[in-house]
Coordinates of C-alpha atoms in Angstrom, one line a residue:
M548 CA -26.2 -9.3 46.6
G549 CA -25.2 -5.8 45.7
S550 CA -23.9 -7.2 42.4
A551 CA -27.1 -9.2 41.6
T552 CA -28.4 -8.6 38.0
T553 CA -31.5 -10.7 38.3
I554 CA -33.8 -12.0 41.0
C555 CA -35.9 -15.1 40.4
S556 CA -38.8 -14.8 42.9
D557 CA -41.5 -17.1 44.0
K558 CA -45.1 -15.8 43.8
T559 CA -46.9 -17.2 46.7
G560 CA -46.0 -15.5 50.0
T561 CA -43.2 -13.4 48.5
L562 CA -45.0 -11.3 46.0
T563 CA -48.3 -12.1 47.5
L564 CA -49.6 -12.1 51.1
N565 CA -50.1 -15.8 51.3
Q566 CA -53.6 -15.1 52.8
M567 CA -55.8 -17.2 50.6
T568 CA -59.6 -17.3 50.4
V569 CA -62.0 -19.0 47.9
V570 CA -63.8 -16.2 46.1
E571 CA -65.2 -18.1 43.0
T572 CA -66.7 -21.6 42.7
Y573 CA -67.9 -23.6 39.7
A574 CA -69.9 -26.7 40.9
G575 CA -72.9 -28.6 39.5
G576 CA -72.0 -27.5 36.0
S577 CA -72.3 -23.8 36.5
K578 CA -70.9 -20.8 38.5
M579 CA -72.2 -20.5 42.0
D580 CA -73.7 -17.1 42.9
V581 CA -72.0 -17.2 46.3
A582 CA -68.8 -19.2 46.5
D583 CA -69.6 -21.0 49.7
N584 CA -73.4 -21.2 49.6
P585 CA -74.5 -24.9 49.2
S586 CA -78.2 -24.1 48.7
G587 CA -78.1 -24.7 44.9
L588 CA -76.2 -28.0 45.1
H589 CA -77.5 -31.5 45.5
P590 CA -76.6 -33.1 48.9
K591 CA -74.8 -36.0 47.1
L592 CA -72.5 -33.5 45.4
V593 CA -71.8 -31.6 48.6
A594 CA -71.1 -34.9 50.4
L595 CA -68.6 -36.0 47.8
I596 CA -66.9 -32.5 47.8
S597 CA -66.7 -32.7 51.6
E598 CA -65.2 -36.1 51.6
G599 CA -62.7 -35.2 49.0
V600 CA -61.6 -32.1 50.9
A601 CA -61.6 -33.7 54.3
Q602 CA -59.6 -36.8 53.4
N603 CA -57.3 -35.4 50.6
T604 CA -55.6 -32.8 52.8
T605 CA -52.6 -32.2 55.0
G606 CA -54.6 -29.7 57.0
N607 CA -56.9 -30.1 60.0
V608 CA -60.2 -28.6 61.4
F609 CA -60.3 -28.3 65.2
H610 CA -63.5 -27.6 67.1
P611 CA -62.8 -26.2 70.6
K612 CA -64.6 -27.9 73.4
D613 CA -65.8 -24.6 74.8
G614 CA -67.7 -23.9 71.5
G615 CA -65.3 -21.2 70.4
E616 CA -64.4 -20.4 66.8
V617 CA -63.3 -23.3 64.6
E618 CA -59.5 -23.4 64.1
I619 CA -58.2 -24.5 60.6
S620 CA -54.6 -25.4 60.1
G621 CA -52.4 -26.3 57.1
S622 CA -50.8 -24.6 54.2
P623 CA -52.5 -21.4 53.0
T624 CA -54.1 -23.2 50.1
E625 CA -55.3 -26.1 52.2
K626 CA -56.7 -23.6 54.8
A627 CA -58.6 -21.7 52.1
I628 CA -60.2 -24.9 50.7
L629 CA -61.0 -26.4 54.1
S630 CA -62.6 -23.1 55.2
W631 CA -64.7 -23.1 52.0
A632 CA -65.8 -26.7 52.4
Y633 CA -66.6 -26.1 56.1
K634 CA -69.0 -23.3 55.1
L635 CA -70.6 -25.7 52.6
G636 CA -71.4 -28.0 55.6
M637 CA -68.4 -30.3 55.8
K638 CA -68.3 -32.4 59.0
F639 CA -64.5 -32.9 59.1
D640 CA -64.2 -35.3 62.1
T641 CA -67.3 -37.3 61.1
I642 CA -66.1 -37.9 57.6
R643 CA -62.7 -38.9 58.9
S644 CA -64.3 -41.4 61.3
E645 CA -66.7 -42.9 58.7
S646 CA -64.1 -43.6 56.0
A647 CA -60.4 -44.6 56.0
I648 CA -57.5 -43.7 53.7
I649 CA -56.0 -46.9 52.4
H650 CA -53.5 -45.3 50.0
A651 CA -52.3 -41.7 49.4
F652 CA -50.4 -40.0 46.6
P653 CA -49.1 -36.7 48.3
F654 CA -49.3 -33.5 46.3
N655 CA -46.5 -33.6 43.7
S656 CA -44.9 -30.4 42.3
E657 CA -44.2 -32.2 39.0
K658 CA -47.7 -33.6 38.5
K659 CA -49.4 -30.6 40.3
R660 CA -51.9 -32.8 42.0
G661 CA -52.4 -35.2 44.9
G662 CA -54.9 -38.0 45.6
V663 CA -56.2 -40.5 48.1
A664 CA -58.0 -43.8 48.0
V665 CA -60.8 -43.9 50.6
L666 CA -62.5 -47.0 51.9
R667 CA -66.1 -46.5 52.9
G668 CA -67.4 -49.3 55.2
D669 CA -66.2 -52.6 53.8
S670 CA -67.1 -52.5 50.1
E671 CA -66.9 -49.0 48.5
V672 CA -63.6 -47.4 47.4
F673 CA -63.5 -43.8 46.3
I674 CA -60.4 -42.1 44.8
H675 CA -60.3 -38.4 45.3
W676 CA -58.0 -36.0 43.4
K677 CA -57.2 -32.4 44.0
G678 CA -54.8 -30.1 42.1
A679 CA -54.1 -27.7 39.2
A680 CA -57.5 -27.1 37.6
E681 CA -56.6 -27.5 33.9
I682 CA -54.5 -30.7 34.7
V683 CA -57.3 -32.4 36.7
L684 CA -59.9 -31.3 34.1
A685 CA -58.0 -33.0 31.4
C686 CA -58.4 -36.3 33.3
C687 CA -62.2 -35.9 33.7
T688 CA -64.7 -37.7 31.5
Q689 CA -67.9 -36.6 33.4
Y690 CA -69.1 -34.1 35.9
M691 CA -71.9 -34.1 38.5
D692 CA -74.6 -31.6 37.9
S693 CA -76.6 -29.7 40.5
N694 CA -79.2 -32.5 40.7
G695 CA -76.5 -35.0 41.7
T696 CA -76.6 -36.7 38.3
L697 CA -73.4 -37.7 36.3
Q698 CA -73.2 -36.1 32.9
P699 CA -70.7 -36.5 30.1
I700 CA -68.2 -33.6 30.2
D701 CA -67.4 -33.4 26.5
D702 CA -70.0 -30.6 25.8
Q703 CA -69.0 -28.7 29.0
K704 CA -65.3 -29.0 28.8
E705 CA -64.8 -25.8 26.8
F706 CA -67.0 -24.0 29.3
F707 CA -64.8 -25.2 32.2
R708 CA -61.7 -24.2 30.4
L709 CA -62.9 -20.7 29.7
A710 CA -64.0 -20.5 33.4
I711 CA -60.4 -21.5 34.5
D712 CA -58.9 -18.9 32.1
A713 CA -61.3 -16.2 33.3
M714 CA -60.4 -16.9 37.0
A715 CA -56.7 -17.0 36.2
K716 CA -56.9 -13.7 34.4
N717 CA -58.3 -12.2 37.6
S718 CA -55.2 -13.4 39.5
L719 CA -57.0 -16.4 41.1
R720 CA -55.3 -19.7 41.8
C721 CA -57.5 -22.4 40.2
V722 CA -57.9 -25.8 42.0
A723 CA -60.1 -28.6 40.8
I724 CA -61.7 -31.4 42.9
A725 CA -62.6 -34.7 41.2
C726 CA -63.2 -38.3 42.2
R727 CA -63.9 -41.7 40.8
T728 CA -65.1 -45.1 42.2
Q729 CA -62.8 -48.2 42.2
E730 CA -63.8 -51.8 42.5
L731 CA -62.6 -53.2 45.8
S732 CA -61.3 -56.3 44.0
Q733 CA -59.0 -54.1 41.9
V734 CA -57.3 -52.7 45.0
P735 CA -54.2 -54.6 46.2
K736 CA -54.8 -56.5 49.4
E737 CA -51.2 -56.9 50.6
Q738 CA -49.5 -53.8 52.1
E739 CA -46.4 -54.3 50.0
D740 CA -48.4 -54.3 46.8
L741 CA -50.6 -51.4 48.1
D742 CA -47.5 -49.3 48.6
K743 CA -46.5 -49.7 45.0
W744 CA -50.0 -49.2 43.7
S745 CA -50.5 -46.1 41.4
L746 CA -53.9 -44.4 42.0
P747 CA -56.0 -44.4 38.9
E748 CA -56.2 -40.9 37.5
D749 CA -58.4 -41.4 34.4
E750 CA -62.1 -41.3 33.9
L751 CA -62.6 -38.9 36.8
T752 CA -65.8 -37.1 37.7
L753 CA -65.4 -33.3 38.1
L754 CA -67.0 -32.1 41.4
A755 CA -65.9 -28.5 41.6
I756 CA -63.4 -25.8 40.5
V757 CA -62.5 -23.1 43.0
G758 CA -60.7 -19.8 42.4
I759 CA -58.5 -18.8 45.3
K760 CA -57.5 -15.1 45.8
D761 CA -54.1 -14.3 47.2
P762 CA -53.7 -10.5 47.1
C763 CA -50.4 -8.9 46.2
R764 CA -48.3 -7.5 49.1
P765 CA -48.6 -3.8 49.6
G766 CA -45.4 -2.1 48.3
V767 CA -44.4 -4.9 46.0
R768 CA -45.1 -2.9 42.8
E769 CA -42.8 -0.1 44.2
A770 CA -40.1 -2.6 45.2
V771 CA -40.2 -4.1 41.6
R772 CA -39.9 -0.6 40.1
I773 CA -36.9 0.2 42.3
C774 CA -35.2 -3.1 41.2
T775 CA -35.9 -2.3 37.6
S776 CA -34.5 1.2 37.8
A777 CA -31.5 -0.3 39.6
G778 CA -30.8 -2.5 36.6
V779 CA -32.0 -5.7 38.4
K780 CA -34.3 -7.9 36.4
V781 CA -37.1 -9.4 38.4
R782 CA -38.4 -12.8 37.1
M783 CA -41.3 -14.6 38.6
V784 CA -41.1 -18.4 38.8
T785 CA -44.3 -20.0 40.1
G786 CA -46.2 -23.3 40.0
D787 CA -49.4 -21.6 39.2
N788 CA -51.4 -21.5 35.9
L789 CA -49.7 -19.3 33.3
Q790 CA -52.7 -16.9 33.2
T791 CA -52.7 -16.5 37.0
A792 CA -48.9 -15.9 36.8
K793 CA -49.4 -13.3 34.1
A794 CA -52.2 -11.5 36.0
I795 CA -50.1 -11.3 39.2
A796 CA -47.0 -10.2 37.2
L797 CA -49.0 -7.3 35.6
E798 CA -50.4 -6.4 39.1
C799 CA -46.9 -6.4 40.6
G800 CA -45.3 -4.5 37.7
I801 CA -43.1 -7.4 36.6
L802 CA -44.8 -7.2 33.3
S803 CA -45.6 -3.7 32.1
S804 CA -48.4 -4.5 29.7
D805 CA -50.3 -7.3 28.0
T806 CA -48.3 -6.9 24.8
E807 CA -45.2 -8.2 26.7
A808 CA -47.0 -11.4 27.6
V809 CA -45.8 -13.5 24.7
E810 CA -43.5 -16.5 24.6
P811 CA -40.7 -16.7 25.6
T812 CA -41.2 -13.6 27.9
I813 CA -43.9 -15.7 29.6
I814 CA -43.3 -19.4 29.4
E815 CA -44.4 -22.7 30.9
G816 CA -41.9 -24.8 32.8
K817 CA -42.6 -27.8 30.6
V818 CA -41.7 -25.9 27.4
F819 CA -38.5 -24.5 28.9
R820 CA -37.6 -28.0 30.3
E821 CA -37.8 -29.6 26.9
L822 CA -35.4 -27.2 25.2
S823 CA -31.8 -28.1 24.6
E824 CA -29.1 -26.6 26.8
K825 CA -28.0 -24.0 24.2
E826 CA -31.7 -23.1 23.5
R827 CA -32.3 -22.7 27.3
E828 CA -29.4 -20.2 27.5
Q829 CA -30.8 -18.1 24.7
V830 CA -34.4 -18.2 26.0
A831 CA -33.5 -17.6 29.7
K832 CA -32.4 -14.0 28.9
K833 CA -35.9 -13.2 27.7
I834 CA -38.0 -15.0 30.4
T835 CA -39.8 -12.7 32.8
V836 CA -42.6 -15.1 34.0
M837 CA -42.4 -18.9 34.2
G838 CA -45.7 -20.6 35.1
R839 CA -46.4 -24.3 36.0
S840 CA -42.8 -24.7 36.9
S841 CA -41.3 -27.4 39.0
P842 CA -38.3 -26.9 41.3
N843 CA -36.1 -28.6 38.6
D844 CA -37.3 -25.9 36.1
K845 CA -36.2 -23.2 38.5
L846 CA -32.8 -24.9 38.8
L847 CA -32.4 -25.1 35.0
L848 CA -33.3 -21.4 34.7
V849 CA -30.7 -20.5 37.4
Q850 CA -28.0 -22.5 35.6
A851 CA -28.8 -21.0 32.2
L852 CA -28.8 -17.4 33.6
R853 CA -25.4 -18.0 35.3
K854 CA -23.9 -19.3 32.1
N855 CA -25.0 -16.1 30.4
G856 CA -23.0 -14.1 33.0
D857 CA -25.8 -13.0 35.3
V858 CA -25.4 -12.7 39.0
V859 CA -28.5 -14.6 40.1
A860 CA -30.5 -14.3 43.4
V861 CA -33.2 -16.9 44.0
T862 CA -36.0 -17.0 46.6
G863 CA -37.3 -20.3 47.8
D864 CA -39.2 -21.8 50.7
G865 CA -39.7 -25.5 50.0
T866 CA -37.4 -28.5 50.5
N867 CA -37.4 -29.0 46.7
D868 CA -36.1 -25.5 46.2
A869 CA -32.8 -26.4 47.9
P870 CA -30.9 -27.3 44.7
A871 CA -31.8 -23.9 43.0
L872 CA -31.0 -22.0 46.2
H873 CA -27.6 -23.8 46.4
E874 CA -26.8 -23.2 42.7
A875 CA -27.7 -19.5 42.7
D876 CA -25.1 -16.9 43.5
I877 CA -27.3 -15.7 46.4
G878 CA -30.0 -18.0 47.8
L879 CA -32.8 -16.3 49.7
S880 CA -35.0 -18.5 51.9
M881 CA -38.2 -17.5 53.6
G882 CA -38.1 -17.2 57.4
I883 CA -41.8 -17.8 58.0
S884 CA -42.8 -20.3 55.4
G885 CA -39.4 -21.7 54.6
T886 CA -38.4 -25.3 55.5
E887 CA -35.2 -26.0 57.5
V888 CA -33.7 -27.6 54.4
A889 CA -34.3 -24.4 52.3
K890 CA -32.8 -22.3 55.1
E891 CA -29.7 -24.5 55.3
S892 CA -29.2 -24.3 51.5
S893 CA -29.6 -20.5 51.4
D894 CA -27.2 -17.6 52.1
I895 CA -29.7 -15.1 53.5
I896 CA -33.0 -15.7 55.3
I897 CA -35.8 -13.1 54.7
L898 CA -37.5 -13.0 58.1
D899 CA -40.8 -11.5 56.9
D900 CA -41.1 -13.4 53.6
N901 CA -41.6 -10.0 51.9
F902 CA -40.2 -9.1 48.4
A903 CA -39.6 -5.6 49.6
S904 CA -37.1 -7.0 52.1
V905 CA -35.2 -8.6 49.1
V906 CA -34.8 -5.0 47.7
K907 CA -33.4 -3.9 51.1
V908 CA -30.9 -6.7 50.8
V909 CA -29.8 -5.4 47.4
R910 CA -29.6 -1.9 48.8
W911 CA -27.4 -3.0 51.8
G912 CA -25.3 -5.2 49.6
R913 CA -24.5 -2.2 47.3
S914 CA -23.9 0.0 50.4
V915 CA -21.3 -2.5 51.8
Y916 CA -19.6 -2.7 48.4
A917 CA -19.6 1.1 47.9
N918 CA -18.2 1.6 51.5
I919 CA -15.3 -0.8 50.8
Q920 CA -14.6 1.2 47.6
K921 CA -14.7 4.5 49.6
F922 CA -12.2 3.2 52.1
I923 CA -9.9 1.8 49.5
Q924 CA -9.8 5.2 47.6
F925 CA -9.1 7.0 50.9
Q926 CA -6.4 4.5 52.0
L927 CA -4.6 4.5 48.6
T928 CA -4.5 8.3 48.5
V929 CA -2.8 8.4 51.9
N930 CA -0.4 5.7 51.0
V931 CA 0.6 7.2 47.7
A932 CA 1.2 10.7 49.2
A933 CA 3.1 9.4 52.3
L934 CA 5.3 7.1 50.2
V935 CA 6.2 9.6 47.5
I936 CA 7.1 12.5 49.9
N937 CA 9.3 10.3 52.1
V938 CA 11.1 8.5 49.3
V939 CA 11.8 11.7 47.3
A940 CA 12.9 13.6 50.5
A941 CA 15.1 10.6 51.6
M942 CA 16.8 10.3 48.1
S943 CA 17.4 14.0 47.7
S944 CA 18.5 15.1 51.2
G945 CA 18.9 11.9 53.2
D946 CA 16.3 13.0 55.7
V947 CA 12.6 12.1 55.9
P948 CA 10.0 14.8 56.9
L949 CA 7.4 12.3 58.2
K950 CA 8.9 10.4 61.2
A951 CA 8.0 6.8 62.3
V952 CA 5.6 7.9 65.1
Q953 CA 3.9 10.4 62.8
L954 CA 3.4 7.7 60.2
L955 CA 1.9 5.4 62.9
W956 CA -0.6 8.1 63.7
V957 CA -1.4 8.6 60.0
N958 CA -1.8 4.8 59.8
L959 CA -4.2 4.9 62.7
I960 CA -6.3 7.6 60.9
M961 CA -6.2 5.7 57.7
D962 CA -6.8 2.1 58.9
T963 CA -8.9 2.4 62.0
L964 CA -10.7 5.7 62.3
G965 CA -11.0 6.2 58.5
A966 CA -12.3 2.7 58.0
L967 CA -14.8 3.1 60.9
A968 CA -16.0 6.4 59.6
L969 CA -16.5 5.3 55.9
A970 CA -17.8 1.8 56.7
T971 CA -20.7 3.1 58.7
E972 CA -22.1 5.2 55.9
P973 CA -25.8 4.2 55.6
P974 CA -27.4 3.2 52.2
T975 CA -28.7 6.0 50.0
D976 CA -31.2 6.2 47.2
H977 CA -28.4 7.1 44.8
L978 CA -27.1 3.5 45.1
M979 CA -30.3 2.2 43.6
H980 CA -29.9 4.4 40.5
R981 CA -26.7 2.6 39.5
T982 CA -26.4 -0.5 37.3
P983 CA -25.2 -3.6 39.1
V984 CA -21.5 -4.3 39.4
G985 CA -20.5 -6.9 36.9
R986 CA -19.2 -10.3 37.9
R987 CA -15.7 -9.4 36.6
E988 CA -15.7 -5.6 37.2
P989 CA -12.5 -4.4 39.0
L990 CA -12.9 -3.2 42.6
I991 CA -11.0 0.0 41.9
T992 CA -13.0 1.8 39.2
N993 CA -11.8 4.5 36.8
I994 CA -13.7 7.1 38.8
M995 CA -11.7 6.0 41.9
W996 CA -8.4 6.2 40.0
R997 CA -9.3 9.7 38.9
N998 CA -10.1 10.9 42.4
L999 CA -7.1 9.2 43.9
L1000 CA -4.7 10.6 41.4
V1001 CA -6.1 14.2 41.6
Q1002 CA -5.8 14.3 45.4
S1003 CA -2.5 12.4 45.5
F1004 CA -0.8 14.8 43.0
Y1005 CA -2.1 17.8 45.0
Q1006 CA -0.9 16.5 48.3
V1007 CA 2.5 15.4 46.9
A1008 CA 3.0 18.7 45.2
V1009 CA 2.2 20.8 48.3
L1010 CA 4.3 18.6 50.6
L1011 CA 7.3 18.6 48.3
V1012 CA 7.1 22.4 47.9
L1013 CA 7.0 22.7 51.7
N1014 CA 9.9 20.2 52.1
F1015 CA 12.3 21.9 49.7
A1016 CA 11.1 25.6 49.9
G1017 CA 9.3 25.5 53.3
L1018 CA 12.0 27.5 55.2
S1019 CA 11.7 30.5 52.9
I1020 CA 7.9 30.2 52.3
L1021 CA 7.3 30.0 56.0
G1022 CA 9.7 32.9 56.8
L1023 CA 12.1 30.6 58.7
S1024 CA 15.2 31.0 56.6
Q1025 CA 16.5 33.9 58.8
D1026 CA 15.9 32.0 62.0
S1027 CA 19.2 31.9 64.0
N1028 CA 18.3 28.4 65.3
H1029 CA 18.4 26.4 62.1
A1030 CA 17.5 23.0 63.8
H1031 CA 14.4 24.6 65.3
A1032 CA 13.4 26.0 61.9
V1033 CA 13.7 22.6 60.3
E1034 CA 11.6 21.1 63.1
V1035 CA 8.9 23.7 62.5
K1036 CA 9.0 23.0 58.7
N1037 CA 8.7 19.2 59.3
T1038 CA 5.9 19.7 61.8
M1039 CA 4.1 21.9 59.3
I1040 CA 4.5 19.2 56.6
F1041 CA 3.0 16.6 59.1
N1042 CA 0.2 18.9 60.1
A1043 CA -0.7 19.9 56.5
F1044 CA -0.6 16.2 55.5
V1045 CA -3.0 15.2 58.3
M1046 CA -5.4 18.1 57.5
C1047 CA -5.4 16.9 53.9
Q1048 CA -6.6 13.5 55.1
I1049 CA -9.3 14.9 57.4
F1050 CA -10.8 17.0 54.6
N1051 CA -10.3 14.2 52.0
E1052 CA -12.3 11.9 54.2
F1053 CA -15.4 13.9 53.2
N1054 CA -14.4 13.6 49.5
A1055 CA -14.2 9.8 49.9
R1056 CA -17.8 9.7 51.1
K1057 CA -19.1 10.5 47.6
P1058 CA -16.6 9.3 44.9
D1059 CA -19.0 10.1 42.0
E1060 CA -21.2 13.0 43.4
M1061 CA -20.4 16.7 43.5
N1062 CA -22.0 17.3 46.9
V1063 CA -19.8 15.4 49.3
F1064 CA -21.8 16.7 52.3
S1065 CA -25.2 15.2 51.4
G1066 CA -26.4 13.0 54.2
V1067 CA -23.4 13.7 56.5
S1068 CA -25.7 14.7 59.3
K1069 CA -27.3 11.3 59.2
N1070 CA -24.0 9.7 60.2
P1071 CA -23.1 11.1 63.6
L1072 CA -20.3 8.5 64.0
F1073 CA -18.5 10.0 60.9
I1074 CA -18.7 13.5 62.3
A1075 CA -17.5 12.3 65.8
I1076 CA -14.5 10.5 64.3
V1077 CA -13.5 13.5 62.2
G1078 CA -13.8 15.7 65.3
V1079 CA -11.8 13.3 67.5
T1080 CA -9.1 13.0 64.8
F1081 CA -8.8 16.9 64.7
V1082 CA -8.6 17.2 68.5
L1083 CA -6.0 14.4 68.8
Q1084 CA -3.9 16.1 66.0
I1085 CA -3.9 19.4 68.1
L1086 CA -2.8 17.4 71.2
I1087 CA -0.1 15.5 69.3
V1088 CA 1.4 18.6 67.7
T1089 CA 1.1 20.8 70.8
F1090 CA 1.9 18.5 73.7
L1091 CA 3.7 15.4 72.4
G1092 CA 6.7 17.2 71.0
E1093 CA 9.6 15.0 72.0
F1094 CA 7.6 11.7 71.5
A1095 CA 6.1 12.7 68.1
H1096 CA 9.1 14.8 66.9
T1097 CA 6.9 17.9 66.6
V1098 CA 7.0 21.5 67.9
A1099 CA 4.1 23.8 68.8
L1100 CA 2.9 25.8 65.8
S1101 CA 1.7 29.4 65.8
W1102 CA -2.0 30.1 65.0
Q1103 CA -1.0 31.4 61.6
L1104 CA 0.6 28.1 60.7
W1105 CA -2.4 26.2 62.0
L1106 CA -4.7 28.4 59.7
A1107 CA -2.2 27.7 56.8
S1108 CA -2.4 23.9 57.4
I1109 CA -6.2 24.0 57.5
A1110 CA -6.3 26.1 54.3
I1111 CA -4.1 23.5 52.5
G1112 CA -6.5 20.7 53.6
L1113 CA -9.5 22.8 52.6
V1114 CA -8.3 23.2 49.0
S1115 CA -9.0 19.4 48.6
W1116 CA -12.8 20.2 48.5
P1117 CA -12.9 22.5 45.5
L1118 CA -10.2 20.4 43.9
A1119 CA -12.4 17.3 44.2
V1120 CA -15.3 19.2 42.4
V1121 CA -12.9 20.2 39.6
G1122 CA -11.6 16.7 39.4
K1123 CA -15.1 15.2 39.0
L1124 CA -15.5 17.3 35.8
I1125 CA -12.7 15.3 34.2
P1126 CA -14.3 12.5 32.0
V1127 CA -13.1 8.9 32.5
P1128 CA -13.2 6.1 29.9
K1129 CA -15.6 3.2 30.5
T1130 CA -12.9 0.7 29.8
P1131 CA -11.2 -0.3 33.1
M1132 CA -7.6 0.9 33.7
S1133 CA -6.5 -2.6 34.2
V1134 CA -7.2 -3.4 30.5
Y1135 CA -4.8 -0.7 29.4
F1136 CA -2.1 -2.0 31.8
K1137 CA -2.6 -5.5 30.5
K1138 CA -2.3 -4.7 26.8
P1139 CA 1.5 -4.2 26.7
F1140 CA 2.1 -7.5 28.6
R1141 CA -0.3 -9.4 26.3
K1142 CA 1.6 -8.0 23.2
F1143 CA 4.9 -8.9 24.7
K1144 CA 3.7 -12.4 25.6
A1145 CA 2.2 -12.8 22.1
S1146 CA 5.5 -11.7 20.4
R1147 CA 7.5 -14.2 22.5
N1148 CA 5.1 -17.0 21.7
A1149 CA 5.3 -16.1 18.0

């Protein structure tokens, strides 16, 4: 997740609160002054709206027996519409008991609408549709006016289209409710035929268009800004109207201005779906908002982005989102609204469904990656220095200054305590000012190579000087007990080497920053580990002489050891002034081999 270059996010519930309410209504051929006030509507129109809402829903309205407040259940959209219809005067249980559903077409994310066939008594069949406003409107040939009279819609169609656009531009989700009658004789009698029957969806009568407000989550705009500054492109993929999607994208900061809102930056799922594979790959780079999209469109977008080399994170909550979640590099499902299928197909579950939490995932992902790099830099520095000093000493004099037990202690510092200290570094704001790590970027960067080589050269140089000229430098050449003098020199080499690692541990915290102490107080475990390492080193040198092949050092030699380690701090600052090429070091190493291979093949 720390390497993600783009996040394809849902709108509803992730960028928005998923707390929907109907705030605008067009019914009876005009806009209602109060969205849920039925006083200006004919009872016949209110009855048809109530029946359409009560029967064509997956929600429920529960009246407590003790007369308490009505409880409405269902998806946020269903709850908003049921609540609105209840305020209009809908008697949910009565309508359900007086009419029966004989066939249903559940809401379909491809068609963006759902419908039911309702039998009234023994003779009347009404077909109710509810769905995306502009799609349902296109199927309507008439509307019911405020007097309950059916009127041709041709003259009013443009008015309704403009109303939908106006609501969408105000970030409202537009839903249309329509119906039509059907002759009972045209309805299949047998259950097998009824199951195969397609509900008629032409010649509908428009009853109402509602605008549902779903406010943006607090903090989403800031989260999007952080992502953008971190080099992560946020794309919104929603099933909503393109105008609604655009308005929410502007509100969230995904689109910076109206001038950006042109195709293909903002595109309909249908348009993207109809492009060829090559065209989709080209267009996918430019897409910021996709409206009226189906789960399959989301999958096609993820595939196109991945082919372009992006590391793609996708959010999803529905069962239909499972293919896109599985296809993405990182699938993020929603803990509250997500289905079990979506959760199973994802890599990470966002417990609060909040986009700001997605940013936290990016932050922590980068932190884990950076901590691994810090540990590798620290470990390689120790390895290079220990290896060179022992190999050179063994080849020149036949003796090694760092004994087996001492190297085991160094290994403990490096592998266990060092890893624990550096791996527990908390995330910092600095991490979100970097660009994402590319899919094929090497783990050891040029900055790490520079730091590693600077510290290694220093440590090797100091230890070799101590190894070959230590007796005279430390004033031990005149010591009558030569064996004791050599032991003091070797202990000094061991002590200085460990001090270098303790001080270099601070340098490893901030490979690309000058101030290696920033935030150190926020990591008490790091300070504790450094302190424990220092105390244990004193105990090993002073009291474990025979076991660790050491002798007690004077306070002057202890100060000298600390001074040698301390030099690594200013040296790190000087080293960071050395510029490094952007081309990874591995490329330079591979070139000679490629030339050699090419010459052999020729």
